[in-house]
Amino acid sequence: MMTSHPTLEVVGLRRTFSGSAMPKVALEHVDLQIAEGEIVGVLGVNGAGKTTLIKILSTLLLPTAGTVRVCGHDVVREAKRVRALTSMVLGGERGLYGRLTALDNLHFFAMLSGLSRAEVKRSALPALEAVGLGEAAGVRVETFSRGMRQRLHLAIGLIGSPRLLLLDEPTAGLDPPEAERLRQSVAKLRSEGVSILLTSHQLLDIERLADRVVLLQGGRITHDLALPEFLRQASSVATLAISGTGTVLSAMTEHPVVREGQTRLTAAENSWTLELPVERWTPELLHSVEQLVGLAGTADVQVRPVGLEDVFQLLTGSAGSEPRTDSR
Ligand SMILES: Nc1ncnc2c1ncn2[C@@H]1O[C@H](COP(=O)(O)OP(=O)(O)OP(=O)(O)O)[C@@H](O)[C@H]1O
């Protein structure tokens, strides 16, 4: 469906919560657009405002100020219309009926969300096929792996052909192959023109899927960049990790590249690792690396390209894969 509006348009959004003394500002001056078929990853440390934003987009919470439109429809004045265009899929183990088949679960949840029988019938099988569960439509959900259950949640979210999908921690609790499978299903939706807002503490989800990355800090958007540009926010291009056994030699700690560079040396009882951010691969740096690698005890050298995790840590001063502290 082509529209003249962006799928999501947020202008000047503010949301406060009344506190005991002062109102708590959860979102402030938030401007955000998501185009048709675009996947935007929203990053932020705990308490940055991600959940508040998702709740407002899904009409569960009202904005204090500002406007939010989905395909041109206002989340406050046209909440019903917005709900028909928007779907939220949460990660983790959540209420599917194990004794029912995948298709029956789909029917059940779709009817609960108020879709007509005809609409449910029309879109149920295509939704299962979209997430690779077409052949498991008649199979009881109690036999499903966690990944299959999560893909079923995604299929439920696709019923009714939403234009905006809100994905919150979609790969939570999945092992790496299952998480990858789910990501593949999500990636396919982009080509169908579905717009996706994705939040995840699994930064790999965002690194693999997002066209654009938005960083929320203290309720404000501090960065809104295409993924490659976001990755360039780190000054380095890679991290070089040299590890070895035995004691750390002074020839290493006193080497100019170690003393002057932003290196991190971690030493355990009989092993050590030196991590060196690489801004540019220069002949001088390669020569220094050769010297360090030649020192006694060196066992392994690895080069890790800069990833989203590094940039996230740099910009927020925190680790990205911290566990959730809330109880949703
Ligand atoms: N119902 C509420 N009452 C009061 N304050 C709230 C409420 N909900 C959220 N907040 C506050 O608003 C801010 C943003 O919270 P929000 O849950 O949106 O962050 P988040 O980025 O989703 O964090 P997390 O990653 O932990 O889920 C936090 O300071 C939080 O304490």
Coordinates of C-alpha atoms and ligand atoms in Angstrom, one line a residue:
M1 CA 0.0 0.0 0.0
M2 CA 1.6 3.3 -1.1
T3 CA 0.8 6.3 1.1
S4 CA 2.0 9.9 1.0
H5 CA 2.8 9.7 4.7
P6 CA 5.8 8.1 6.4
T7 CA 4.6 5.0 8.2
L8 CA 5.6 6.5 11.5
E9 CA 5.9 10.2 12.2
V10 CA 6.8 11.4 15.7
V11 CA 7.1 15.2 16.3
G12 CA 8.1 16.9 19.5
L13 CA 7.0 13.9 21.7
R14 CA 7.2 14.4 25.4
R15 CA 6.0 12.1 28.1
T16 CA 6.3 12.6 31.8
F17 CA 5.2 10.5 34.8
S18 CA 4.1 12.1 38.0
G19 CA 6.6 11.5 40.7
S20 CA 6.5 12.1 44.5
A21 CA 8.3 15.4 44.2
M22 CA 8.9 16.4 40.5
P23 CA 7.4 14.9 37.4
K24 CA 9.7 12.3 35.8
V25 CA 10.6 13.1 32.2
A26 CA 10.7 9.8 30.3
L27 CA 10.7 11.3 26.7
E28 CA 11.5 14.8 25.6
H29 CA 11.7 16.5 22.1
V30 CA 11.5 13.2 20.4
D31 CA 11.3 13.5 16.6
L32 CA 11.4 10.3 14.5
Q33 CA 10.2 9.0 11.2
I34 CA 10.1 5.5 9.8
A35 CA 9.5 5.1 6.0
E36 CA 7.7 2.3 4.4
G37 CA 9.8 -0.9 4.5
E38 CA 12.4 0.6 6.8
I39 CA 13.7 -1.1 9.9
V40 CA 14.8 1.3 12.7
G41 CA 16.7 0.0 15.7
V42 CA 16.2 1.9 18.9
L43 CA 19.1 1.7 21.4
G44 CA 19.3 2.9 24.9
V45 CA 20.5 1.8 28.3
N46 CA 17.9 0.8 30.9
G47 CA 15.6 3.7 31.6
A48 CA 16.4 5.6 28.4
G49 CA 12.8 5.7 27.4
K50 CA 12.4 2.8 24.8
T51 CA 9.5 1.1 26.5
T52 CA 7.7 4.4 27.0
L53 CA 8.1 5.2 23.3
I54 CA 6.8 1.7 22.3
K55 CA 3.8 2.0 24.6
I56 CA 2.9 5.4 23.1
L57 CA 3.2 4.0 19.5
S58 CA 1.0 1.1 20.4
T59 CA -1.6 3.4 22.0
L60 CA -1.1 1.9 25.5
L61 CA 0.1 5.2 26.8
L62 CA -0.8 8.8 26.0
P63 CA 1.8 11.4 25.0
T64 CA 2.0 14.4 27.4
A65 CA 2.8 16.6 24.4
G66 CA 3.7 16.3 20.7
T67 CA 2.2 14.3 18.0
V68 CA 2.5 10.7 16.8
R69 CA 1.0 9.5 13.5
V70 CA 0.9 6.1 12.0
C71 CA 0.2 6.3 8.2
G72 CA -1.1 9.8 8.9
H73 CA -3.4 8.7 11.7
D74 CA -3.1 10.3 15.1
V75 CA -2.4 7.9 18.0
V76 CA -4.7 9.9 20.4
R77 CA -7.6 11.0 18.2
E78 CA -7.6 7.9 15.9
A79 CA -6.4 5.3 18.3
K80 CA -8.6 2.6 16.9
R81 CA -7.3 3.1 13.3
V82 CA -3.8 3.2 14.6
R83 CA -4.3 -0.1 16.4
A84 CA -5.5 -1.7 13.2
L85 CA -2.3 -0.5 11.5
T86 CA 0.2 -1.4 14.3
S87 CA 1.2 -4.6 15.8
M88 CA 3.5 -5.3 18.8
V89 CA 5.5 -8.5 19.2
L90 CA 7.3 -9.1 22.4
G91 CA 10.1 -11.6 23.0
G92 CA 10.3 -14.3 25.6
E93 CA 8.0 -17.0 26.7
R94 CA 4.5 -15.7 26.6
G95 CA 1.1 -17.4 26.7
L96 CA 0.6 -19.6 23.7
Y97 CA -1.7 -22.6 24.0
G98 CA 0.4 -25.8 23.9
R99 CA -2.5 -28.2 23.3
L100 CA -3.7 -26.2 20.3
T101 CA -2.0 -26.2 16.9
A102 CA -0.1 -23.2 15.5
L103 CA -3.1 -22.4 13.2
D104 CA -5.6 -22.6 16.1
N105 CA -3.4 -20.4 18.3
L106 CA -3.2 -17.9 15.4
H107 CA -7.0 -17.9 15.0
F108 CA -7.6 -17.5 18.7
F109 CA -5.3 -14.5 19.2
A110 CA -6.4 -12.9 15.9
M111 CA -10.1 -13.1 17.0
L112 CA -9.2 -11.7 20.4
S113 CA -7.7 -8.7 18.7
G114 CA -11.0 -8.0 17.0
L115 CA -10.3 -9.1 13.5
S116 CA -13.2 -10.4 11.4
R117 CA -13.4 -14.2 10.8
A118 CA -12.9 -13.6 7.1
E119 CA -9.8 -11.5 7.6
V120 CA -8.3 -14.1 10.0
K121 CA -9.1 -16.9 7.6
R122 CA -7.5 -15.0 4.7
S123 CA -4.3 -14.0 6.4
A124 CA -3.6 -16.9 8.8
L125 CA -1.7 -19.3 6.5
P126 CA 0.2 -16.6 4.7
A127 CA 1.4 -15.3 8.1
L128 CA 2.6 -18.7 9.1
E129 CA 4.3 -19.2 5.8
A130 CA 6.0 -15.8 6.1
V131 CA 7.8 -17.0 9.3
G132 CA 8.6 -20.5 8.0
L133 CA 5.9 -22.3 9.9
G134 CA 3.7 -23.1 7.0
E135 CA 4.3 -26.9 7.3
A136 CA 3.9 -26.8 11.0
A137 CA 0.4 -25.2 10.8
G138 CA -1.4 -28.3 12.0
V139 CA 1.2 -29.2 14.7
R140 CA 0.6 -28.7 18.4
V141 CA 2.6 -25.9 19.8
E142 CA 3.7 -27.9 22.9
T143 CA 6.1 -29.7 20.5
F144 CA 7.7 -26.4 19.2
S145 CA 11.1 -25.2 20.1
R146 CA 11.4 -21.7 21.7
G147 CA 12.4 -20.3 18.3
M148 CA 9.3 -21.8 16.6
R149 CA 7.1 -20.3 19.4
Q150 CA 8.7 -17.0 18.9
R151 CA 8.2 -17.1 15.2
L152 CA 4.5 -18.0 15.9
H153 CA 4.3 -14.8 18.0
L154 CA 5.7 -13.0 15.0
A155 CA 3.0 -14.6 12.7
I156 CA 0.3 -13.6 15.2
G157 CA 1.7 -10.0 14.9
L158 CA 1.4 -10.2 11.1
I159 CA -2.3 -11.1 11.0
G160 CA -4.3 -8.2 9.7
S161 CA -1.4 -7.0 7.6
P162 CA 0.0 -4.3 9.9
R163 CA 2.0 -1.4 8.4
L164 CA 4.0 -0.8 11.5
L165 CA 5.5 -3.7 13.6
L166 CA 6.9 -2.9 17.0
L167 CA 9.4 -5.6 17.9
D168 CA 10.6 -5.6 21.5
E169 CA 13.4 -8.0 22.3
P170 CA 12.3 -10.5 19.6
T171 CA 15.2 -12.9 20.1
A172 CA 15.1 -13.0 23.9
G173 CA 15.9 -16.4 25.2
L174 CA 16.7 -17.9 21.8
D175 CA 19.9 -19.8 21.0
P176 CA 22.0 -18.4 18.2
P177 CA 20.6 -20.5 15.3
E178 CA 17.0 -19.9 16.4
A179 CA 17.7 -16.2 16.8
E180 CA 19.2 -16.1 13.3
R181 CA 16.1 -17.9 11.9
L182 CA 13.9 -15.3 13.5
R183 CA 16.0 -12.5 12.1
Q184 CA 15.7 -13.9 8.6
S185 CA 11.9 -13.9 9.0
V186 CA 12.0 -10.3 10.1
A187 CA 14.3 -9.3 7.3
K188 CA 11.8 -10.7 4.8
L189 CA 9.1 -8.4 6.0
R190 CA 11.1 -5.4 4.9
S191 CA 10.6 -6.3 1.3
E192 CA 6.9 -6.5 1.9
G193 CA 6.9 -2.9 2.9
V194 CA 6.2 -3.4 6.6
S195 CA 8.0 -0.8 8.7
I196 CA 9.6 -2.0 11.8
L197 CA 10.7 -0.4 15.0
L198 CA 13.1 -2.8 16.8
T199 CA 14.4 -2.6 20.3
S200 CA 16.8 -5.2 21.6
H201 CA 19.5 -5.6 24.2
Q202 CA 20.9 -8.2 21.7
L203 CA 22.8 -5.7 19.6
L204 CA 23.4 -8.3 17.0
D205 CA 19.6 -8.1 16.1
I206 CA 20.0 -4.4 15.4
E207 CA 23.3 -4.8 13.6
R208 CA 21.9 -7.5 11.3
L209 CA 18.5 -5.9 10.7
A210 CA 18.4 -2.2 11.1
D211 CA 18.6 0.3 8.2
R212 CA 18.9 3.1 10.8
V213 CA 19.9 3.3 14.4
V214 CA 18.4 5.7 16.9
L215 CA 20.0 6.2 20.2
L216 CA 17.9 7.4 23.1
Q217 CA 19.7 8.8 26.1
G218 CA 17.8 10.2 29.1
G219 CA 14.6 10.4 27.0
R220 CA 16.1 12.3 24.1
I221 CA 17.3 11.1 20.7
T222 CA 21.0 11.9 20.6
H223 CA 21.8 10.0 17.4
D224 CA 19.7 9.1 14.4
L225 CA 21.9 7.7 11.7
A226 CA 22.1 5.1 9.0
L227 CA 23.7 1.9 10.4
P228 CA 27.0 2.3 8.6
E229 CA 27.3 5.9 9.7
F230 CA 26.4 4.9 13.2
L231 CA 29.2 2.3 13.2
R232 CA 31.6 5.0 12.1
Q233 CA 31.0 6.9 15.4
A234 CA 33.7 4.8 16.9
S235 CA 37.1 6.3 16.2
S236 CA 38.7 2.9 15.7
V237 CA 38.1 0.5 12.8
A238 CA 39.0 -2.7 14.7
T239 CA 40.2 -4.1 18.0
L240 CA 43.4 -6.1 18.0
A241 CA 43.6 -8.7 20.8
I242 CA 46.9 -10.4 21.6
S243 CA 46.8 -13.1 24.3
G244 CA 49.3 -15.3 25.8
T245 CA 50.4 -17.3 28.8
G246 CA 52.9 -16.7 31.7
T247 CA 53.6 -13.3 33.2
V248 CA 53.2 -10.1 31.4
L249 CA 56.6 -8.9 30.2
S250 CA 57.8 -5.3 30.8
A251 CA 58.8 -5.3 27.2
M252 CA 55.1 -5.4 26.5
T253 CA 53.8 -2.9 29.1
E254 CA 56.6 -0.5 28.2
H255 CA 56.2 -0.8 24.5
P256 CA 55.3 2.7 23.1
V257 CA 52.2 1.5 21.3
V258 CA 50.9 0.1 24.6
R259 CA 51.9 3.0 26.7
E260 CA 50.5 5.6 24.3
G261 CA 47.6 3.8 22.8
Q262 CA 44.2 3.2 24.5
T263 CA 45.1 -0.3 25.3
R264 CA 43.5 -2.6 27.9
L265 CA 45.6 -5.2 29.5
T266 CA 43.9 -7.9 31.5
A267 CA 46.0 -10.4 33.4
A268 CA 44.9 -13.6 35.1
E269 CA 47.1 -16.0 37.1
N270 CA 48.9 -17.4 34.1
S271 CA 47.5 -15.7 31.1
W272 CA 47.0 -12.2 29.8
T273 CA 45.2 -10.4 27.0
L274 CA 46.1 -7.1 25.4
E275 CA 43.4 -5.2 23.5
L276 CA 44.4 -2.4 21.3
P277 CA 41.9 -0.2 19.4
V278 CA 43.1 0.3 15.8
E279 CA 42.3 3.7 14.3
R280 CA 44.2 3.1 11.1
W281 CA 46.3 0.2 9.8
T282 CA 49.7 2.0 9.3
P283 CA 53.1 0.4 8.6
E284 CA 54.3 1.6 12.0
L285 CA 51.4 -0.1 13.7
L286 CA 52.0 -3.3 11.9
H287 CA 55.6 -3.2 12.9
S288 CA 54.7 -2.7 16.5
V289 CA 52.2 -5.6 16.4
E290 CA 55.0 -7.7 14.9
Q291 CA 57.2 -6.8 17.9
L292 CA 54.5 -7.6 20.4
V293 CA 53.6 -10.9 18.8
G294 CA 57.2 -11.8 18.8
L295 CA 57.4 -11.6 22.6
A296 CA 57.7 -14.8 24.6
G297 CA 54.4 -16.3 25.7
T298 CA 52.2 -14.9 22.9
A299 CA 49.7 -17.6 21.9
D300 CA 47.0 -15.9 19.9
V301 CA 46.2 -12.8 17.9
Q302 CA 42.7 -11.8 16.8
V303 CA 41.3 -8.9 14.9
R304 CA 37.8 -7.9 15.7
P305 CA 36.1 -5.4 13.4
V306 CA 34.3 -2.6 15.3
G307 CA 30.7 -3.5 15.9
L308 CA 27.5 -2.0 17.3
E309 CA 28.4 -3.1 20.8
D310 CA 31.7 -1.1 20.7
V311 CA 29.9 2.0 19.4
F312 CA 27.1 1.7 22.0
Q313 CA 29.6 1.3 24.8
L314 CA 31.5 4.3 23.5
L315 CA 28.5 6.6 23.2
T316 CA 26.7 5.5 26.4
G317 CA 29.6 4.3 28.6
S318 CA 27.8 1.0 29.2
A319 CA 27.5 -2.5 28.0
G320 CA 24.8 -3.3 25.6
S321 CA 23.9 -6.8 26.5
E322 CA 23.0 -6.0 30.1
P323 CA 20.0 -7.9 31.4
R324 CA 16.6 -6.2 31.7
T325 CA 15.9 -4.9 35.2
D326 CA 12.2 -4.4 34.8
S327 CA 9.6 -7.1 35.1
R328 CA 7.8 -7.0 31.8
Ligands
LIG1 N1 4.8 4.1 35.1 C1 5.9 4.9 35.4 N2 5.9 5.7 36.5 C2 7.0 6.5 36.7 N3 8.1 6.5 36.0 C3 8.2 5.7 34.9 C4 7.1 4.8 34.6 N4 7.4 4.1 33.5 C5 8.7 4.5 33.2 N5 9.1 5.4 34.0 C6 10.4 6.1 34.0 O1 10.7 6.6 32.7 C7 12.0 6.4 32.3 C8 12.0 5.6 31.0 O2 11.6 4.3 31.3 P1 11.5 3.2 30.1 O3 10.9 2.0 30.8 O4 10.7 3.8 29.0 O5 13.0 2.9 29.7 P2 13.6 1.7 28.8 O6 14.6 2.4 27.9 O7 12.5 0.9 28.2 O8 14.4 0.8 29.9 P3 14.6 -0.8 29.9 O9 15.7 -1.0 28.9 O10 15.0 -1.0 31.3 O11 13.3 -1.4 29.6 C9 12.7 5.7 33.5 O12 13.4 6.7 34.2 C10 11.6 5.1 34.2 O13 11.9 5.0 35.6

